[in-house]
């Protein structure tokens, strides 16, 4: 038996708020101008939101108003001081990513992962935390004692085949009024227990707000930054992470599109070879269309990539195959980019 932990942050965690603001601005650009090129960064803290990065677009909108709408939707006040410092994308980058060249928008490596543990083709503990995060967001909008900020973590007991046997520690840290803790703790415990019972997974111990109190949260208690939760956005530590953020970037950036097609490849190989798990690494050079390399690992060892994977892995082909200009990236940024077998949430 071995112990392994994974984590999620809730939609109202400061880092996730910044992810959603960056993604919402990207959505606005792509809605008006599908050819937009975007790399948007947001930082927030102590009553201020600072939006920066690069955009080349024909879209016309107020980035500050987009940010205020996101804050309201999450459950925060919208009176933060907001600074719009967005600039234009470098012409040097545009040389390799324009429609004629259609090269990768960055260099780097991306990972895709799939396993047969759940219908979502994701690990059980990961799916449990994603469902808990969705439920917590519902509670924030229906129960006055729940505030948006928070996170949860599972420390699971796994057998030698890496099957989740039980949860030794289910840790939930959540921002709340601290006025009805007995009631609010019980709500979260009951929901988490029901989730785990559905998978036949017992919980040995809950750790709820281990410091004892979580009244001050959000941007008053912490700072937030786009891209600081790349492990939550991908596979919660069940797979390797390339290091590139997926939020606020248009799909010509392979941090986004490369990670998405790698997930598709992993799911396809899982089914084709009846694997227990599969991990795909794909790498690119900025300005070049075809991936530099594709590496595949699985419970049956290394697999040879098929030639068509290189062809399908060109950014323009990924965008077309997965319809990446028609995805609502704000929704992608809420609870992780991979929440089921479908790639992406359709535009609202």
mmCIF file of C-alpha atoms in Angstrom:
data_model
loop_
_atom_site.group_PDB
_atom_site.id
_atom_site.type_symbol
_atom_site.label_atom_id
_atom_site.label_comp_id
_atom_site.label_asym_id
_atom_site.label_seq_id
_atom_site.Cartn_x
_atom_site.Cartn_y
_atom_site.Cartn_z
ATOM 1 C CA UNK A 1 0.000 0.000 0.000
ATOM 2 C CA UNK A 2 1.174 3.523 -0.768
ATOM 3 C CA UNK A 3 -0.016 7.062 -0.035
ATOM 4 C CA UNK A 4 -0.534 9.568 -2.852
ATOM 5 C CA UNK A 5 -2.098 13.046 -2.706
ATOM 6 C CA UNK A 6 -3.903 15.253 -5.209
ATOM 7 C CA UNK A 7 -5.429 18.718 -4.878
ATOM 8 C CA UNK A 8 -7.947 21.098 -6.404
ATOM 9 C CA UNK A 9 -8.605 24.763 -5.718
ATOM 10 C CA UNK A 10 -12.151 26.086 -5.797
ATOM 11 C CA UNK A 11 -13.390 28.507 -8.410
ATOM 12 C CA UNK A 12 -13.036 31.454 -6.028
ATOM 13 C CA UNK A 13 -9.388 30.813 -5.111
ATOM 14 C CA UNK A 14 -7.414 33.970 -6.072
ATOM 15 C CA UNK A 15 -5.250 32.133 -8.617
ATOM 16 C CA UNK A 16 -8.349 30.606 -10.232
ATOM 17 C CA UNK A 17 -10.075 34.001 -10.314
ATOM 18 C CA UNK A 18 -7.116 35.371 -12.267
ATOM 19 C CA UNK A 19 -7.254 32.365 -14.599
ATOM 20 C CA UNK A 20 -10.937 33.037 -15.268
ATOM 21 C CA UNK A 21 -10.422 36.754 -15.921
ATOM 22 C CA UNK A 22 -7.665 35.978 -18.448
ATOM 23 C CA UNK A 23 -9.837 33.298 -20.066
ATOM 24 C CA UNK A 24 -12.921 35.542 -20.210
ATOM 25 C CA UNK A 25 -10.964 38.253 -22.035
ATOM 26 C CA UNK A 26 -9.730 35.591 -24.470
ATOM 27 C CA UNK A 27 -13.352 34.488 -25.034
ATOM 28 C CA UNK A 28 -14.356 38.056 -25.822
ATOM 29 C CA UNK A 29 -11.542 38.342 -28.373
ATOM 30 C CA UNK A 30 -12.328 35.039 -30.095
ATOM 31 C CA UNK A 31 -16.073 35.731 -30.134
ATOM 32 C CA UNK A 32 -15.581 38.942 -32.093
ATOM 33 C CA UNK A 33 -12.430 37.977 -34.004
ATOM 34 C CA UNK A 34 -11.600 34.253 -34.304
ATOM 35 C CA UNK A 35 -8.171 35.197 -35.638
ATOM 36 C CA UNK A 36 -7.191 36.896 -32.377
ATOM 37 C CA UNK A 37 -3.763 36.193 -30.915
ATOM 38 C CA UNK A 38 -3.753 36.421 -27.126
ATOM 39 C CA UNK A 39 -1.498 35.840 -24.158
ATOM 40 C CA UNK A 40 -3.274 37.446 -21.203
ATOM 41 C CA UNK A 41 -1.991 37.561 -17.618
ATOM 42 C CA UNK A 42 -3.860 38.728 -14.524
ATOM 43 C CA UNK A 43 -2.634 39.375 -10.999
ATOM 44 C CA UNK A 44 -4.770 40.408 -8.060
ATOM 45 C CA UNK A 45 -4.404 41.255 -4.413
ATOM 46 C CA UNK A 46 -5.346 43.693 -1.674
ATOM 47 C CA UNK A 47 -8.167 45.373 -3.556
ATOM 48 C CA UNK A 48 -6.401 45.638 -6.929
ATOM 49 C CA UNK A 49 -6.572 43.662 -10.189
ATOM 50 C CA UNK A 50 -3.782 44.150 -12.766
ATOM 51 C CA UNK A 51 -4.333 42.807 -16.301
ATOM 52 C CA UNK A 52 -1.385 42.615 -18.679
ATOM 53 C CA UNK A 53 -0.037 40.511 -21.537
ATOM 54 C CA UNK A 54 -0.354 40.724 -25.299
ATOM 55 C CA UNK A 55 -3.313 40.816 -27.686
ATOM 56 C CA UNK A 56 -3.614 41.277 -31.432
ATOM 57 C CA UNK A 57 -7.318 41.467 -32.264
ATOM 58 C CA UNK A 58 -10.044 43.389 -34.035
ATOM 59 C CA UNK A 59 -12.349 42.890 -31.058
ATOM 60 C CA UNK A 60 -13.556 45.951 -29.175
ATOM 61 C CA UNK A 61 -14.370 45.597 -25.487
ATOM 62 C CA UNK A 62 -13.557 46.921 -22.012
ATOM 63 C CA UNK A 63 -11.218 44.489 -20.233
ATOM 64 C CA UNK A 64 -12.046 46.109 -16.889
ATOM 65 C CA UNK A 65 -15.751 45.416 -17.338
ATOM 66 C CA UNK A 66 -15.037 41.822 -18.323
ATOM 67 C CA UNK A 67 -13.026 41.413 -15.117
ATOM 68 C CA UNK A 68 -15.798 42.951 -13.005
ATOM 69 C CA UNK A 69 -18.366 40.613 -14.530
ATOM 70 C CA UNK A 70 -16.181 37.591 -13.732
ATOM 71 C CA UNK A 71 -15.781 38.747 -10.119
ATOM 72 C CA UNK A 72 -19.557 39.092 -9.738
ATOM 73 C CA UNK A 73 -20.209 35.698 -11.309
ATOM 74 C CA UNK A 74 -17.803 34.024 -8.892
ATOM 75 C CA UNK A 75 -19.346 35.713 -5.874
ATOM 76 C CA UNK A 76 -16.975 38.584 -5.138
ATOM 77 C CA UNK A 77 -17.711 42.290 -5.046
ATOM 78 C CA UNK A 78 -16.898 44.184 -8.249
ATOM 79 C CA UNK A 79 -15.413 47.386 -6.810
ATOM 80 C CA UNK A 80 -11.764 46.383 -7.057
ATOM 81 C CA UNK A 81 -9.378 48.871 -8.596
ATOM 82 C CA UNK A 82 -8.530 47.453 -12.025
ATOM 83 C CA UNK A 83 -5.570 48.402 -14.218
ATOM 84 C CA UNK A 84 -5.611 47.462 -17.924
ATOM 85 C CA UNK A 85 -2.009 47.127 -19.092
ATOM 86 C CA UNK A 86 -2.606 44.871 -22.117
ATOM 87 C CA UNK A 87 -0.255 45.463 -25.050
ATOM 88 C CA UNK A 88 0.106 44.194 -28.611
ATOM 89 C CA UNK A 89 1.657 40.828 -29.461
ATOM 90 C CA UNK A 90 5.292 40.937 -30.600
ATOM 91 C CA UNK A 91 5.692 41.087 -34.372
ATOM 92 C CA UNK A 92 8.600 38.634 -33.990
ATOM 93 C CA UNK A 93 6.237 35.962 -32.659
ATOM 94 C CA UNK A 94 3.694 36.781 -35.366
ATOM 95 C CA UNK A 95 6.264 35.906 -38.056
ATOM 96 C CA UNK A 96 5.971 32.218 -37.140
ATOM 97 C CA UNK A 97 2.321 31.990 -36.129
ATOM 98 C CA UNK A 98 0.439 33.943 -38.803
ATOM 99 C CA UNK A 99 -2.120 32.113 -40.939
ATOM 100 C CA UNK A 100 0.325 31.622 -43.810
ATOM 101 C CA UNK A 101 3.019 29.941 -41.701
ATOM 102 C CA UNK A 102 0.673 28.483 -39.029
ATOM 103 C CA UNK A 103 3.561 27.447 -36.812
ATOM 104 C CA UNK A 104 3.468 26.665 -33.101
ATOM 105 C CA UNK A 105 2.983 29.741 -30.923
ATOM 106 C CA UNK A 106 5.689 28.645 -28.499
ATOM 107 C CA UNK A 107 8.281 25.983 -27.826
ATOM 108 C CA UNK A 108 7.939 23.431 -25.047
ATOM 109 C CA UNK A 109 6.467 20.077 -24.139
ATOM 110 C CA UNK A 110 2.911 19.194 -23.201
ATOM 111 C CA UNK A 111 1.441 16.065 -21.616
ATOM 112 C CA UNK A 112 -1.838 14.249 -22.089
ATOM 113 C CA UNK A 113 -3.113 11.531 -19.772
ATOM 114 C CA UNK A 114 -5.984 9.069 -19.596
ATOM 115 C CA UNK A 115 -6.811 6.050 -17.451
ATOM 116 C CA UNK A 116 -9.646 3.525 -17.244
ATOM 117 C CA UNK A 117 -10.559 4.252 -13.604
ATOM 118 C CA UNK A 118 -13.734 6.229 -14.407
ATOM 119 C CA UNK A 119 -16.060 6.947 -17.352
ATOM 120 C CA UNK A 120 -14.342 10.348 -17.559
ATOM 121 C CA UNK A 121 -11.054 8.496 -18.251
ATOM 122 C CA UNK A 122 -9.541 10.232 -15.245
ATOM 123 C CA UNK A 123 -8.398 9.024 -11.791
ATOM 124 C CA UNK A 124 -11.126 8.480 -9.205
ATOM 125 C CA UNK A 125 -9.650 10.929 -6.677
ATOM 126 C CA UNK A 126 -9.356 13.622 -9.339
ATOM 127 C CA UNK A 127 -13.003 13.241 -10.391
ATOM 128 C CA UNK A 128 -14.127 13.325 -6.744
ATOM 129 C CA UNK A 129 -12.377 16.648 -6.166
ATOM 130 C CA UNK A 130 -13.701 18.152 -9.390
ATOM 131 C CA UNK A 131 -17.265 17.233 -8.410
ATOM 132 C CA UNK A 132 -16.718 18.638 -4.926
ATOM 133 C CA UNK A 133 -15.475 21.915 -6.434
ATOM 134 C CA UNK A 134 -18.587 22.189 -8.605
ATOM 135 C CA UNK A 135 -20.788 21.544 -5.560
ATOM 136 C CA UNK A 136 -18.896 24.127 -3.532
ATOM 137 C CA UNK A 137 -19.522 26.727 -6.238
ATOM 138 C CA UNK A 138 -23.248 25.935 -5.991
ATOM 139 C CA UNK A 139 -23.131 26.395 -2.207
ATOM 140 C CA UNK A 140 -21.438 29.789 -2.571
ATOM 141 C CA UNK A 141 -24.371 30.959 -4.677
ATOM 142 C CA UNK A 142 -27.126 29.435 -2.524
ATOM 143 C CA UNK A 143 -25.872 29.582 1.080
ATOM 144 C CA UNK A 144 -24.805 32.835 2.763
ATOM 145 C CA UNK A 145 -22.238 31.188 5.034
ATOM 146 C CA UNK A 146 -20.044 29.865 2.185
ATOM 147 C CA UNK A 147 -17.539 32.294 0.642
ATOM 148 C CA UNK A 148 -15.840 31.659 -2.739
ATOM 149 C CA UNK A 149 -12.238 30.905 -1.719
ATOM 150 C CA UNK A 150 -11.050 27.430 -0.817
ATOM 151 C CA UNK A 151 -9.321 24.216 -1.806
ATOM 152 C CA UNK A 152 -9.478 20.483 -1.138
ATOM 153 C CA UNK A 153 -6.992 17.628 -1.080
ATOM 154 C CA UNK A 154 -7.167 13.856 -0.994
ATOM 155 C CA UNK A 155 -4.429 11.708 0.519
ATOM 156 C CA UNK A 156 -5.344 8.301 -0.817
ATOM 157 C CA UNK A 157 -4.264 4.771 0.030
ATOM 158 C CA UNK A 158 -3.352 2.908 -3.186
ATOM 159 C CA UNK A 159 -2.609 -0.759 -3.803
ATOM 160 C CA UNK A 160 0.333 -2.042 -5.851
ATOM 161 C CA UNK A 161 -1.652 -1.598 -9.085
ATOM 162 C CA UNK A 162 -2.354 2.016 -8.110
ATOM 163 C CA UNK A 163 -6.043 1.472 -7.450
ATOM 164 C CA UNK A 164 -7.536 3.825 -4.857
ATOM 165 C CA UNK A 165 -8.500 1.681 -1.863
ATOM 166 C CA UNK A 166 -9.425 4.313 0.712
ATOM 167 C CA UNK A 167 -8.898 7.959 1.611
ATOM 168 C CA UNK A 168 -6.774 8.392 4.689
ATOM 169 C CA UNK A 169 -7.195 12.175 4.827
ATOM 170 C CA UNK A 170 -9.811 14.277 3.049
ATOM 171 C CA UNK A 171 -8.709 17.870 3.618
ATOM 172 C CA UNK A 172 -11.049 20.792 2.904
ATOM 173 C CA UNK A 173 -10.077 24.403 3.578
ATOM 174 C CA UNK A 174 -12.964 26.726 2.828
ATOM 175 C CA UNK A 175 -13.624 30.422 3.354
ATOM 176 C CA UNK A 176 -16.815 31.012 5.356
ATOM 177 C CA UNK A 177 -18.620 33.294 7.765
ATOM 178 C CA UNK A 178 -17.392 31.206 10.750
ATOM 179 C CA UNK A 179 -20.842 31.722 12.286
ATOM 180 C CA UNK A 180 -22.342 28.293 11.580
ATOM 181 C CA UNK A 181 -19.333 26.046 11.274
ATOM 182 C CA UNK A 182 -21.020 22.955 12.650
ATOM 183 C CA UNK A 183 -23.676 23.202 9.936
ATOM 184 C CA UNK A 184 -21.370 24.150 7.052
ATOM 185 C CA UNK A 185 -18.759 21.516 7.958
ATOM 186 C CA UNK A 186 -21.510 18.898 8.062
ATOM 187 C CA UNK A 187 -22.770 19.903 4.603
ATOM 188 C CA UNK A 188 -19.330 19.417 3.076
ATOM 189 C CA UNK A 189 -18.667 16.156 4.917
ATOM 190 C CA UNK A 190 -22.005 14.716 3.878
ATOM 191 C CA UNK A 191 -21.515 15.597 0.223
ATOM 192 C CA UNK A 192 -17.917 14.337 0.134
ATOM 193 C CA UNK A 193 -18.910 11.105 1.863
ATOM 194 C CA UNK A 194 -21.716 10.528 -0.609
ATOM 195 C CA UNK A 195 -19.357 11.122 -3.529
ATOM 196 C CA UNK A 196 -16.819 8.650 -2.198
ATOM 197 C CA UNK A 197 -19.482 6.066 -1.314
ATOM 198 C CA UNK A 198 -20.506 6.127 -4.956
ATOM 199 C CA UNK A 199 -17.057 4.820 -5.862
ATOM 200 C CA UNK A 200 -16.885 2.430 -2.917
ATOM 201 C CA UNK A 201 -14.099 4.477 -1.303
ATOM 202 C CA UNK A 202 -14.196 4.874 2.512
ATOM 203 C CA UNK A 203 -12.884 8.029 4.187
ATOM 204 C CA UNK A 204 -10.824 7.478 7.332
ATOM 205 C CA UNK A 205 -10.509 11.111 8.441
ATOM 206 C CA UNK A 206 -11.691 14.604 7.506
ATOM 207 C CA UNK A 207 -9.477 17.630 8.072
ATOM 208 C CA UNK A 208 -11.750 20.669 7.798
ATOM 209 C CA UNK A 209 -10.014 24.052 8.015
ATOM 210 C CA UNK A 210 -7.052 22.579 9.920
ATOM 211 C CA UNK A 211 -5.915 25.997 11.232
ATOM 212 C CA UNK A 212 -9.311 26.256 12.912
ATOM 213 C CA UNK A 213 -10.586 29.336 11.084
ATOM 214 C CA UNK A 214 -10.901 30.662 7.513
ATOM 215 C CA UNK A 215 -12.765 33.977 7.673
ATOM 216 C CA UNK A 216 -10.367 36.179 5.693
ATOM 217 C CA UNK A 217 -9.992 34.916 2.148
ATOM 218 C CA UNK A 218 -10.003 35.903 -1.503
ATOM 219 C CA UNK A 219 -7.839 38.829 -2.531
ATOM 220 C CA UNK A 220 -7.912 40.160 1.034
ATOM 221 C CA UNK A 221 -6.212 37.040 2.371
ATOM 222 C CA UNK A 222 -3.993 36.136 -0.560
ATOM 223 C CA UNK A 223 -2.730 37.259 -3.958
ATOM 224 C CA UNK A 224 -3.657 35.570 -7.226
ATOM 225 C CA UNK A 225 -1.846 35.041 -10.508
ATOM 226 C CA UNK A 226 -2.782 33.513 -13.860
ATOM 227 C CA UNK A 227 -1.028 30.202 -14.455
ATOM 228 C CA UNK A 228 -0.043 29.366 -10.921
ATOM 229 C CA UNK A 229 -2.333 26.332 -10.762
ATOM 230 C CA UNK A 230 -1.122 24.375 -13.802
ATOM 231 C CA UNK A 231 -1.213 21.078 -11.866
ATOM 232 C CA UNK A 232 -4.868 21.618 -10.919
ATOM 233 C CA UNK A 233 -5.608 22.623 -14.518
ATOM 234 C CA UNK A 234 -4.130 19.402 -15.878
ATOM 235 C CA UNK A 235 -4.137 16.118 -13.904
ATOM 236 C CA UNK A 236 -3.698 17.048 -10.221
ATOM 237 C CA UNK A 237 -0.232 15.356 -10.081
ATOM 238 C CA UNK A 238 -1.384 12.021 -11.554
ATOM 239 C CA UNK A 239 0.637 12.831 -14.688
ATOM 240 C CA UNK A 240 3.627 14.918 -15.702
ATOM 241 C CA UNK A 241 3.146 18.634 -16.353
ATOM 242 C CA UNK A 242 4.953 20.448 -19.152
ATOM 243 C CA UNK A 243 5.041 23.736 -17.283
ATOM 244 C CA UNK A 244 3.011 25.964 -19.607
ATOM 245 C CA UNK A 245 -0.188 27.675 -18.488
ATOM 246 C CA UNK A 246 -3.310 27.032 -20.588
ATOM 247 C CA UNK A 247 -5.355 30.049 -19.471
ATOM 248 C CA UNK A 248 -5.637 33.313 -21.382
ATOM 249 C CA UNK A 249 -3.909 31.909 -24.483
ATOM 250 C CA UNK A 250 -5.451 31.496 -27.915
ATOM 251 C CA UNK A 251 -5.174 27.988 -29.399
ATOM 252 C CA UNK A 252 -2.255 28.852 -31.702
ATOM 253 C CA UNK A 253 -0.299 28.587 -28.436
ATOM 254 C CA UNK A 254 0.633 24.926 -28.103
ATOM 255 C CA UNK A 255 0.593 25.207 -24.308
ATOM 256 C CA UNK A 256 -3.144 24.969 -24.915
ATOM 257 C CA UNK A 257 -3.694 23.122 -28.211
ATOM 258 C CA UNK A 258 -0.778 20.729 -27.749
ATOM 259 C CA UNK A 259 -2.014 19.741 -24.291
ATOM 260 C CA UNK A 260 -5.505 19.185 -25.683
ATOM 261 C CA UNK A 261 -4.428 16.935 -28.570
ATOM 262 C CA UNK A 262 -2.115 14.988 -26.237
ATOM 263 C CA UNK A 263 -5.151 14.222 -24.059
ATOM 264 C CA UNK A 264 -7.073 13.102 -27.158
ATOM 265 C CA UNK A 265 -4.215 10.800 -28.182
ATOM 266 C CA UNK A 266 -4.033 9.320 -24.673
ATOM 267 C CA UNK A 267 -7.765 8.548 -24.690
ATOM 268 C CA UNK A 268 -7.614 7.022 -28.166
ATOM 269 C CA UNK A 269 -4.655 4.784 -27.277
ATOM 270 C CA UNK A 270 -6.330 3.747 -24.023
ATOM 271 C CA UNK A 271 -9.280 2.388 -25.991
ATOM 272 C CA UNK A 272 -7.300 0.976 -28.917
ATOM 273 C CA UNK A 273 -4.921 -1.105 -26.787
ATOM 274 C CA UNK A 274 -7.193 -1.666 -23.774
ATOM 275 C CA UNK A 275 -4.692 0.049 -21.477
ATOM 276 C CA UNK A 276 -5.049 0.814 -17.787
ATOM 277 C CA UNK A 277 -3.339 4.186 -18.263
ATOM 278 C CA UNK A 278 -1.556 6.131 -20.966
ATOM 279 C CA UNK A 279 0.563 9.292 -20.957
ATOM 280 C CA UNK A 280 1.575 11.180 -24.105
ATOM 281 C CA UNK A 281 4.288 13.824 -24.350
ATOM 282 C CA UNK A 282 4.278 16.120 -27.384
ATOM 283 C CA UNK A 283 6.876 18.835 -28.027
ATOM 284 C CA UNK A 284 7.169 21.810 -30.364
ATOM 285 C CA UNK A 285 9.536 24.539 -31.586
ATOM 286 C CA UNK A 286 8.129 28.036 -31.979
ATOM 287 C CA UNK A 287 7.270 28.848 -35.574
ATOM 288 C CA UNK A 288 7.355 25.225 -36.807
ATOM 289 C CA UNK A 289 4.135 23.410 -37.612
ATOM 290 C CA UNK A 290 4.854 19.742 -37.026
ATOM 291 C CA UNK A 291 5.629 18.482 -33.496
ATOM 292 C CA UNK A 292 9.296 17.772 -32.845
ATOM 293 C CA UNK A 293 8.577 14.522 -31.024
ATOM 294 C CA UNK A 294 5.806 12.390 -29.547
ATOM 295 C CA UNK A 295 6.601 10.024 -26.672
ATOM 296 C CA UNK A 296 4.048 7.532 -25.354
ATOM 297 C CA UNK A 297 4.195 5.668 -22.044
ATOM 298 C CA UNK A 298 1.635 3.263 -20.610
ATOM 299 C CA UNK A 299 1.096 0.379 -18.215
ATOM 300 C CA UNK A 300 2.343 -1.838 -21.062
ATOM 301 C CA UNK A 301 5.512 0.209 -21.549
ATOM 302 C CA UNK A 302 6.452 2.565 -24.368
ATOM 303 C CA UNK A 303 4.364 2.652 -27.533
ATOM 304 C CA UNK A 304 5.428 3.878 -30.953
ATOM 305 C CA UNK A 305 3.547 6.988 -32.113
ATOM 306 C CA UNK A 306 1.568 6.635 -35.303
ATOM 307 C CA UNK A 307 2.664 8.851 -38.195
ATOM 308 C CA UNK A 308 -0.731 10.539 -38.402
ATOM 309 C CA UNK A 309 -0.242 11.857 -34.866
ATOM 310 C CA UNK A 310 2.423 14.224 -36.193
ATOM 311 C CA UNK A 311 0.135 15.394 -38.981
ATOM 312 C CA UNK A 312 -2.841 15.852 -36.636
ATOM 313 C CA UNK A 313 -0.532 17.569 -34.133
ATOM 314 C CA UNK A 314 0.035 20.660 -36.278
ATOM 315 C CA UNK A 315 -1.596 23.619 -34.450
ATOM 316 C CA UNK A 316 -3.949 24.583 -37.294
ATOM 317 C CA UNK A 317 -5.137 20.983 -37.623
ATOM 318 C CA UNK A 318 -5.686 20.664 -33.864
ATOM 319 C CA UNK A 319 -7.726 23.870 -33.868
ATOM 320 C CA UNK A 320 -9.877 22.564 -36.727
ATOM 321 C CA UNK A 321 -10.304 19.014 -35.389
ATOM 322 C CA UNK A 322 -11.192 20.073 -31.843
ATOM 323 C CA UNK A 323 -12.964 23.325 -32.828
ATOM 324 C CA UNK A 324 -10.807 25.240 -30.383
ATOM 325 C CA UNK A 325 -12.027 28.661 -31.473
ATOM 326 C CA UNK A 326 -15.555 27.695 -30.394
ATOM 327 C CA UNK A 327 -14.779 26.737 -26.803
ATOM 328 C CA UNK A 328 -15.709 28.772 -23.727
ATOM 329 C CA UNK A 329 -12.302 29.057 -22.080
ATOM 330 C CA UNK A 330 -13.695 30.774 -19.004
ATOM 331 C CA UNK A 331 -15.502 27.526 -18.162
ATOM 332 C CA UNK A 332 -12.311 25.599 -18.860
ATOM 333 C CA UNK A 333 -10.529 27.713 -16.265
ATOM 334 C CA UNK A 334 -13.040 27.046 -13.473
ATOM 335 C CA UNK A 335 -12.456 23.451 -12.364
ATOM 336 C CA UNK A 336 -9.622 22.149 -14.552
ATOM 337 C CA UNK A 337 -9.293 21.811 -18.306
ATOM 338 C CA UNK A 338 -9.923 18.065 -18.340
ATOM 339 C CA UNK A 339 -13.161 17.109 -16.615
ATOM 340 C CA UNK A 340 -14.493 14.432 -18.952
ATOM 341 C CA UNK A 341 -14.000 12.654 -22.262
ATOM 342 C CA UNK A 342 -15.198 15.715 -24.197
ATOM 343 C CA UNK A 343 -12.555 18.323 -24.952
ATOM 344 C CA UNK A 344 -13.816 21.766 -23.991
ATOM 345 C CA UNK A 345 -17.085 23.435 -23.049
ATOM 346 C CA UNK A 346 -19.069 24.858 -25.990
ATOM 347 C CA UNK A 347 -19.373 28.634 -26.185
ATOM 348 C CA UNK A 348 -22.141 29.821 -23.889
#
